[in-house]
PDB file of C-alpha atoms in Angstrom:
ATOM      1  CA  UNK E   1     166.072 118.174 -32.588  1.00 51.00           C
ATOM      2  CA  UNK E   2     163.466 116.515 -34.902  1.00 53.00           C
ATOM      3  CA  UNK E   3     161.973 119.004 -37.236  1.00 60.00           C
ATOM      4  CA  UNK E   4     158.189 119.180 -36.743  1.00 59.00           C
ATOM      5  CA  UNK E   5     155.887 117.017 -38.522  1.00 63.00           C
ATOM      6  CA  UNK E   6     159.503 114.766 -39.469  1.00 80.00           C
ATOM      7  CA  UNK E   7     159.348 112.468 -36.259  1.00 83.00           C
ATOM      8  CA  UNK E   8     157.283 110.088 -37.656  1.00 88.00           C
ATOM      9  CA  UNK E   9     158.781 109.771 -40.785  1.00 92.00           C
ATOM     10  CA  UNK E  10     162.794 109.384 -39.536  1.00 94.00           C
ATOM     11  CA  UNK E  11     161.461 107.184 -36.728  1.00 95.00           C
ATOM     12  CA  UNK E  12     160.532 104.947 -39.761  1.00 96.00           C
ATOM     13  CA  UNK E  13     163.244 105.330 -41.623  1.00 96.00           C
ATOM     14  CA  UNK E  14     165.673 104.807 -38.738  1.00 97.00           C
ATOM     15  CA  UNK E  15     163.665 101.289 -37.734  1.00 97.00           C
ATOM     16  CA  UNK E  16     163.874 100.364 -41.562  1.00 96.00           C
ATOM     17  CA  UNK E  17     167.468 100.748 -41.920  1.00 96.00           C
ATOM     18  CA  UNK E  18     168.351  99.400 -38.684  1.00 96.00           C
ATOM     19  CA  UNK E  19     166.366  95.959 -39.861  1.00 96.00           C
ATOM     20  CA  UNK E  20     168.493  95.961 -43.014  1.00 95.00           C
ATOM     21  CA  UNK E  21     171.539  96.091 -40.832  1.00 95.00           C
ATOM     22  CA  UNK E  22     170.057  93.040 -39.428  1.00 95.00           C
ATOM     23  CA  UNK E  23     169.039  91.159 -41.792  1.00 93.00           C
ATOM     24  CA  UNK E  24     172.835  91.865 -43.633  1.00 91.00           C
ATOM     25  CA  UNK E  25     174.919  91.407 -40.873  1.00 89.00           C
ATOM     26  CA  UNK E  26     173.206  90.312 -37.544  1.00 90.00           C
ATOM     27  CA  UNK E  27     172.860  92.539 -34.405  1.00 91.00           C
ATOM     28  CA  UNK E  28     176.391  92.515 -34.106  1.00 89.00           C
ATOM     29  CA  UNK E  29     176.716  94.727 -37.289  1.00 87.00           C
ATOM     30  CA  UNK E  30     174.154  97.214 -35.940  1.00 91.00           C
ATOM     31  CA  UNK E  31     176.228 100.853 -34.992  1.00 93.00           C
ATOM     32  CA  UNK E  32     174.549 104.106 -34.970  1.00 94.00           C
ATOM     33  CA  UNK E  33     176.921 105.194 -38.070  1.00 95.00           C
ATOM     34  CA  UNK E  34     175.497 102.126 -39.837  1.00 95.00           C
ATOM     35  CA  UNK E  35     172.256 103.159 -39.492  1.00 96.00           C
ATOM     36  CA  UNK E  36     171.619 106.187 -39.938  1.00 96.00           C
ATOM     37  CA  UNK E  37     173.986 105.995 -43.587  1.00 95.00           C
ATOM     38  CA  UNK E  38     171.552 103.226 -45.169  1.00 95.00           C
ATOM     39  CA  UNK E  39     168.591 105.684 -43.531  1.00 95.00           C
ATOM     40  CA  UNK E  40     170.224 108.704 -45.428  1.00 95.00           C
ATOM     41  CA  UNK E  41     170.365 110.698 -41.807  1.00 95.00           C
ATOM     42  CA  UNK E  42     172.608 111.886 -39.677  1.00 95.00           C
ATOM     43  CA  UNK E  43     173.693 109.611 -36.726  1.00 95.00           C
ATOM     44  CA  UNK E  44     173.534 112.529 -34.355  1.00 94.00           C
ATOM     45  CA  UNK E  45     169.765 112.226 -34.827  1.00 95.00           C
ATOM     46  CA  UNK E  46     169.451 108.531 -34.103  1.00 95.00           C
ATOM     47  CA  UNK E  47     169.821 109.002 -29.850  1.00 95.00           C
ATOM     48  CA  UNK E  48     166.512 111.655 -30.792  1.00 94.00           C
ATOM     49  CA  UNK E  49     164.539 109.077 -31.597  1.00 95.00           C
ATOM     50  CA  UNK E  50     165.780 106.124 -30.313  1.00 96.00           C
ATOM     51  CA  UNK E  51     167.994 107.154 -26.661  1.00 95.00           C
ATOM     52  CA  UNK E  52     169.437 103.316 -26.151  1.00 93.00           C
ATOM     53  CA  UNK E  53     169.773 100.493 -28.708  1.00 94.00           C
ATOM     54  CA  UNK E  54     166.795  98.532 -26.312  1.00 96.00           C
ATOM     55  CA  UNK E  55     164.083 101.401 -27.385  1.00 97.00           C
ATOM     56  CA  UNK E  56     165.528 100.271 -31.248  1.00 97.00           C
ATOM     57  CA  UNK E  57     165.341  96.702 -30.965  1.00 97.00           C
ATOM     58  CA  UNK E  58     161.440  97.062 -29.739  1.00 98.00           C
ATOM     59  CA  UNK E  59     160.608  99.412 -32.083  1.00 98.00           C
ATOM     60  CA  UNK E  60     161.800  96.653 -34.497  1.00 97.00           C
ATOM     61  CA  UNK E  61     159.951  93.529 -32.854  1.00 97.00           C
ATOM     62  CA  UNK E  62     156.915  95.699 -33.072  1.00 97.00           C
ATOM     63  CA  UNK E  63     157.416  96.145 -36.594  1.00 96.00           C
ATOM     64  CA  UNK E  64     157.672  92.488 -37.168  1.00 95.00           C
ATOM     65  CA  UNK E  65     154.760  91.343 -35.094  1.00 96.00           C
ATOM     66  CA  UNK E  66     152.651  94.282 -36.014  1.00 96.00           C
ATOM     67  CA  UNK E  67     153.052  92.618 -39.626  1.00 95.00           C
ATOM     68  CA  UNK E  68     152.278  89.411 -38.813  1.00 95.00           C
ATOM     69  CA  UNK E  69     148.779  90.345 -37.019  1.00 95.00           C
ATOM     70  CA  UNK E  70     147.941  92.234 -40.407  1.00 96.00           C
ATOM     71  CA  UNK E  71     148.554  89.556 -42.787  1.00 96.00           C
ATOM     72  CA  UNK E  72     146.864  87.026 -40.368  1.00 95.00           C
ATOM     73  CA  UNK E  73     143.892  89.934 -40.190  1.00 95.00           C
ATOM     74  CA  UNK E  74     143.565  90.184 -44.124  1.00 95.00           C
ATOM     75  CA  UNK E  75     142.893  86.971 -44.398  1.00 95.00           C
ATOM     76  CA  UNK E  76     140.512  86.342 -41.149  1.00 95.00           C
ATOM     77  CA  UNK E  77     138.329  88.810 -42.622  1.00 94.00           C
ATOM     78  CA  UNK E  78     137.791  86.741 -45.578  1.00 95.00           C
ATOM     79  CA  UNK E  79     136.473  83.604 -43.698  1.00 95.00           C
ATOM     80  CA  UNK E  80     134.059  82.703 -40.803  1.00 95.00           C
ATOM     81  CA  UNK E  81     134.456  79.200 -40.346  1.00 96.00           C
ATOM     82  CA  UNK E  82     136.784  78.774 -37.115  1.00 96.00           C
ATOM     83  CA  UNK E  83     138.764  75.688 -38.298  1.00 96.00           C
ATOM     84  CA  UNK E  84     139.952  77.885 -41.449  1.00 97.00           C
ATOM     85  CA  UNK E  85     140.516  80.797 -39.684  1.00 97.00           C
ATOM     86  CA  UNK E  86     142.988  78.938 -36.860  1.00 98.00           C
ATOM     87  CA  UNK E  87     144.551  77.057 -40.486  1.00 98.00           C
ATOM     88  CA  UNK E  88     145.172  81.075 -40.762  1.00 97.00           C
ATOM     89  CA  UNK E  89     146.888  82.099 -37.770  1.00 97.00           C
ATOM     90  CA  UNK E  90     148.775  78.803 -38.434  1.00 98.00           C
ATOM     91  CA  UNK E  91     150.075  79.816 -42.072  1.00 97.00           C
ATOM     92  CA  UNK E  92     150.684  83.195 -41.118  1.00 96.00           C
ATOM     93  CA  UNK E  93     153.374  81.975 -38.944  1.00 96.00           C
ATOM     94  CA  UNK E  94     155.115  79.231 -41.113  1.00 97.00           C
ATOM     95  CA  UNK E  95     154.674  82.022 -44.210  1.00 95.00           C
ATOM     96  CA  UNK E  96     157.813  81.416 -46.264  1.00 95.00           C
ATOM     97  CA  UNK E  97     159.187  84.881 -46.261  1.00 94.00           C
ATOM     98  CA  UNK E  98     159.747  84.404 -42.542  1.00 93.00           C
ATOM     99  CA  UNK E  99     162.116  81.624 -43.478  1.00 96.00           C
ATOM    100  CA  UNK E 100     164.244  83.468 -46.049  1.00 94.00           C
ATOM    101  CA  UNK E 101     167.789  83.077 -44.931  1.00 93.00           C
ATOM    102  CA  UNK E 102     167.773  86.678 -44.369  1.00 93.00           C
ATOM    103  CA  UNK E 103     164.962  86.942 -42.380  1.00 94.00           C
ATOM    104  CA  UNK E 104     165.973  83.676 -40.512  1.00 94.00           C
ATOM    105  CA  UNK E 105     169.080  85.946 -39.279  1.00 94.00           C
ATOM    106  CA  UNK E 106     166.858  88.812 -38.217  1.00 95.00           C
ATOM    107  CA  UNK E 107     164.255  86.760 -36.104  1.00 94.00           C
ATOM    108  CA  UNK E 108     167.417  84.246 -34.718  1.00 94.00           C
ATOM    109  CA  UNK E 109     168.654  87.884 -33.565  1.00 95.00           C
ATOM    110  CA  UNK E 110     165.488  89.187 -32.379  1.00 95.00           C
ATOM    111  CA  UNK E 111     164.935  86.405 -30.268  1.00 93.00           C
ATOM    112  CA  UNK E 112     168.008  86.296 -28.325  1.00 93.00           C
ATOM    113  CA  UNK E 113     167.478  90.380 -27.573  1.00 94.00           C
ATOM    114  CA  UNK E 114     164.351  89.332 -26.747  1.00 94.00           C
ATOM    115  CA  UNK E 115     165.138  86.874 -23.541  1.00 91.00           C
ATOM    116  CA  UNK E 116     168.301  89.572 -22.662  1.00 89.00           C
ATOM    117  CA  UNK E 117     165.294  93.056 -22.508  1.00 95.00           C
ATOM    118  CA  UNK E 118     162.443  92.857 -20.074  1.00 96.00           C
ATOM    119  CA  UNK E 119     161.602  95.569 -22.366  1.00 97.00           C
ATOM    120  CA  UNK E 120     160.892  93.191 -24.934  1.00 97.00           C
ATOM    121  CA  UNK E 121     159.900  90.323 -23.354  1.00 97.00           C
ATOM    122  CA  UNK E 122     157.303  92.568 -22.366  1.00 98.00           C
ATOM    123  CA  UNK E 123     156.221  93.324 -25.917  1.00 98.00           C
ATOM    124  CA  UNK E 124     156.261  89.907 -27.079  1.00 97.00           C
ATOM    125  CA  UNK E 125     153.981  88.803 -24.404  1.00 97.00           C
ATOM    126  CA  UNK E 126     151.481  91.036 -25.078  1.00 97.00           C
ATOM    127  CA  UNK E 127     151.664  90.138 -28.390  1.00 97.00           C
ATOM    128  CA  UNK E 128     151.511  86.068 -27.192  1.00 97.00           C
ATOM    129  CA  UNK E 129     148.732  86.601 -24.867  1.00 97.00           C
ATOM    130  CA  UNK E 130     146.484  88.327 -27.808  1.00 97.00           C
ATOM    131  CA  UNK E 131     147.518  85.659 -29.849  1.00 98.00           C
ATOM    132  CA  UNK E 132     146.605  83.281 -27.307  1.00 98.00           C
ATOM    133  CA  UNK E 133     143.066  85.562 -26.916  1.00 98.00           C
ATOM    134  CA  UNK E 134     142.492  84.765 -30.660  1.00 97.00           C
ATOM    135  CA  UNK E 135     143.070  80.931 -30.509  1.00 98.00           C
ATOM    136  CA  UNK E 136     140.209  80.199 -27.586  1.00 98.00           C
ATOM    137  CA  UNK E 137     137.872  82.487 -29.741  1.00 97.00           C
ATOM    138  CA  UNK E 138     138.455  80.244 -32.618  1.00 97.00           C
ATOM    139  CA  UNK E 139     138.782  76.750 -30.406  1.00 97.00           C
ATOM    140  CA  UNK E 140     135.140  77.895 -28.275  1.00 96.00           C
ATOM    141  CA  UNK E 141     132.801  76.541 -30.852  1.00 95.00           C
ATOM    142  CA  UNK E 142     135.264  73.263 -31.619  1.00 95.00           C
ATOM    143  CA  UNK E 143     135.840  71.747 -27.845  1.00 94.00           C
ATOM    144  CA  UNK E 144     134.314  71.555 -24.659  1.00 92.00           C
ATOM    145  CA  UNK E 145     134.429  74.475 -21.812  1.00 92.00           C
ATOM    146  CA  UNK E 146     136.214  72.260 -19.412  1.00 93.00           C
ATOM    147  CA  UNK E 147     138.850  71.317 -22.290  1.00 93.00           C
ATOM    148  CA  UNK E 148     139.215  74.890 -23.575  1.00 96.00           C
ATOM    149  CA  UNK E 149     142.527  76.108 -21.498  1.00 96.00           C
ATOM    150  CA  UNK E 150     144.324  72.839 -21.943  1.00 96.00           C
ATOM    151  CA  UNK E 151     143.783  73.217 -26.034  1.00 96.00           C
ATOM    152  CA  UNK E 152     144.436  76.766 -26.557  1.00 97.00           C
ATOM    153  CA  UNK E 153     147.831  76.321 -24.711  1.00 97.00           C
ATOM    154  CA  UNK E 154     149.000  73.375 -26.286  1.00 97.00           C
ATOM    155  CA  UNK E 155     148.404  75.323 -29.589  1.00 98.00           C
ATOM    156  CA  UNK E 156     150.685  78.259 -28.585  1.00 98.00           C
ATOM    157  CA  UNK E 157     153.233  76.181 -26.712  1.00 98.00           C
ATOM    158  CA  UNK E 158     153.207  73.534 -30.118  1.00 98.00           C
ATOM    159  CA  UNK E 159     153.125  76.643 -32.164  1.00 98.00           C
ATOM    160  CA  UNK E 160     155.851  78.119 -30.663  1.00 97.00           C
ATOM    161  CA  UNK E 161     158.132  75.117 -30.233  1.00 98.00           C
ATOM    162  CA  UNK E 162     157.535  73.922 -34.320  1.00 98.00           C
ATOM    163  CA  UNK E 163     158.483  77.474 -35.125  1.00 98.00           C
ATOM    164  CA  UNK E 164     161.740  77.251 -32.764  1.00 97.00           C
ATOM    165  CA  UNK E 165     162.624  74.120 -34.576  1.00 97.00           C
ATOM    166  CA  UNK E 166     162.210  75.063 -38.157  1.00 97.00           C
ATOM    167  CA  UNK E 167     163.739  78.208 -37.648  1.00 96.00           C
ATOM    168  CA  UNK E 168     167.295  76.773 -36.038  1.00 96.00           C
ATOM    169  CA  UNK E 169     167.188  73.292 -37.480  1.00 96.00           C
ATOM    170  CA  UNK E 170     165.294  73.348 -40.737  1.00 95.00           C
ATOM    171  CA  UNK E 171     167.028  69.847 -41.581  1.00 95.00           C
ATOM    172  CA  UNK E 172     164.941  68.439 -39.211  1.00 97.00           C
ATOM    173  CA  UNK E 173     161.744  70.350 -39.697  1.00 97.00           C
ATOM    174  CA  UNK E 174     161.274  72.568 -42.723  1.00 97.00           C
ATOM    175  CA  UNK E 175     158.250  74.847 -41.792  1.00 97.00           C
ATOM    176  CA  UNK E 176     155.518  73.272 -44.322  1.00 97.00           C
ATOM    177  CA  UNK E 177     156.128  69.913 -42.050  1.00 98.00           C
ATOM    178  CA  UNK E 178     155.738  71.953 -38.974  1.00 98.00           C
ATOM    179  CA  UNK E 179     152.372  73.568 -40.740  1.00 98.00           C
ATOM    180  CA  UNK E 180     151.591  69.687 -41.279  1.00 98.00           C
ATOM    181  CA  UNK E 181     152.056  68.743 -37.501  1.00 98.00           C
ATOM    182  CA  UNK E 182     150.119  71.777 -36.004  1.00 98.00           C
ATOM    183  CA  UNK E 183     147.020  70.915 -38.165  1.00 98.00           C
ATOM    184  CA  UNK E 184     147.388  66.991 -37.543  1.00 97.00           C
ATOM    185  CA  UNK E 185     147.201  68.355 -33.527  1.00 96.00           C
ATOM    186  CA  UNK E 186     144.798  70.669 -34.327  1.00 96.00           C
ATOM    187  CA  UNK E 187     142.597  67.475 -35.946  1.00 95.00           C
ATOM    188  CA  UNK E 188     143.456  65.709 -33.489  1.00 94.00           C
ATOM    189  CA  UNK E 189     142.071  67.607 -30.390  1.00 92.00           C
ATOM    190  CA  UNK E 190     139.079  68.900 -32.254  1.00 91.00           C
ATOM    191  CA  UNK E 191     137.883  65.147 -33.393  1.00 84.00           C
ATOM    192  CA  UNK E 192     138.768  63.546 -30.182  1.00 61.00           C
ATOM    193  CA  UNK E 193     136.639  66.098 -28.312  1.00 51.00           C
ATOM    194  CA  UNK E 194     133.446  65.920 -30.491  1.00 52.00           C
ATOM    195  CA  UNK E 195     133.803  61.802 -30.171  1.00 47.00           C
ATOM    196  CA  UNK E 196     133.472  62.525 -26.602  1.00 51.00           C
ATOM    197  CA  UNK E 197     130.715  64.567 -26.956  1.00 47.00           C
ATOM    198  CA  UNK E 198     128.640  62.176 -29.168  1.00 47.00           C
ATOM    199  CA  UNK E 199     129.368  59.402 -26.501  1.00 47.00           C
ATOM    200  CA  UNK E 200     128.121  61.015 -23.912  1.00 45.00           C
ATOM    201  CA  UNK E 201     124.849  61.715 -25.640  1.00 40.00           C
ATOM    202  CA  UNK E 202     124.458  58.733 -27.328  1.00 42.00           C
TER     203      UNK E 202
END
């Protein structure tokens, strides 16, 4: 068993090596022997910590969206202005060490895990629905109440389906294109919206 005050620690360390397994080999090179060698443990203490590879693989998505809500944080602190701040969230997620080869393996990976686990399908919701949360905070002060729900979704779903495409076909869209096209949309429902607004009070 886990030595006390150690659980934290080898959790870590097992969810760290476990993501350079990944990001070497794919999921397909992950083993508990592989693991727990590159974490400097023992692999009968992996099944401690994590019982099933499912428990693992969450553990890992947290780690990766738990990092991209703290970069996008840092920098939302710095600025009030809600057009920067959604330029934010939309840089945090086209960052290039996202699109290192390496890392384009490990999120490819995560992503196909991610539609085969309820487990993590769960995880990633909750992390799209706060995400989602943040973008009609931002979007309030830019477009109408009645066009509010239409604007914030078509951000995720465009946000989601620009990342999709730059990370499998980055000869067709390399991610500062797909940065490009999110603002343009961005622009473009923001303007349209406030030209309605000025025509129906002028």
């Amino acid at each position: 068993m886990p030595k006390k005050g150690m659980r934290g620690i080898r959790r870590q360390q097992f969810i760290n090596a476990a993501i350079k397994v990944i990001l070497q080999d794919g999921l397909t090179g992950i083993s508990n022997a592989r693991i727990a060698m590159l974490a400097g443990l023992s692999p009968s203490l992996l099944p401690h910590y994590f019982p099933d590879r499912t428990l693992l693989l969450d553990a890992i998505l947290r780690q990766i969206l738990r990092r991209c809500h703290t970069i996008a944080k840092e920098h939302l602190n710095r600025h009030e202005d809600p057009l920067d701040r959604l330029h934010i969230l939309i840089n945090t997620h086209f960052r290039d060490d996202l699109f290192t080869p390496e890392m384009k393996r490990l999120c490819r990976d995560m992503h196909h895990a991610t539609y085969d686990s309820k487990i993590l399908k769960a995880t990633y919701g909750t992390y799209q629905n706060r995400l989602l949360s943040a973008v009609r905070c931002e979007l309030h002060p830019l477009v109408s109440a009645r066009s509010l729900d239409a604007a914030s979704s078509g951000f995720i779903a465009l946000l989601n389906g620009l990342w999709m495409k730059a990370l499998y076909e980055p000869a067709l869209l390399q991610p500062a294109d797909a940065v490009d096209l999110q603002k343009q949309y961005l622009r473009m429902i923001t303007t349209r919206i406030r030209i309605k607004a000025g025509d129906s009070l002028g």
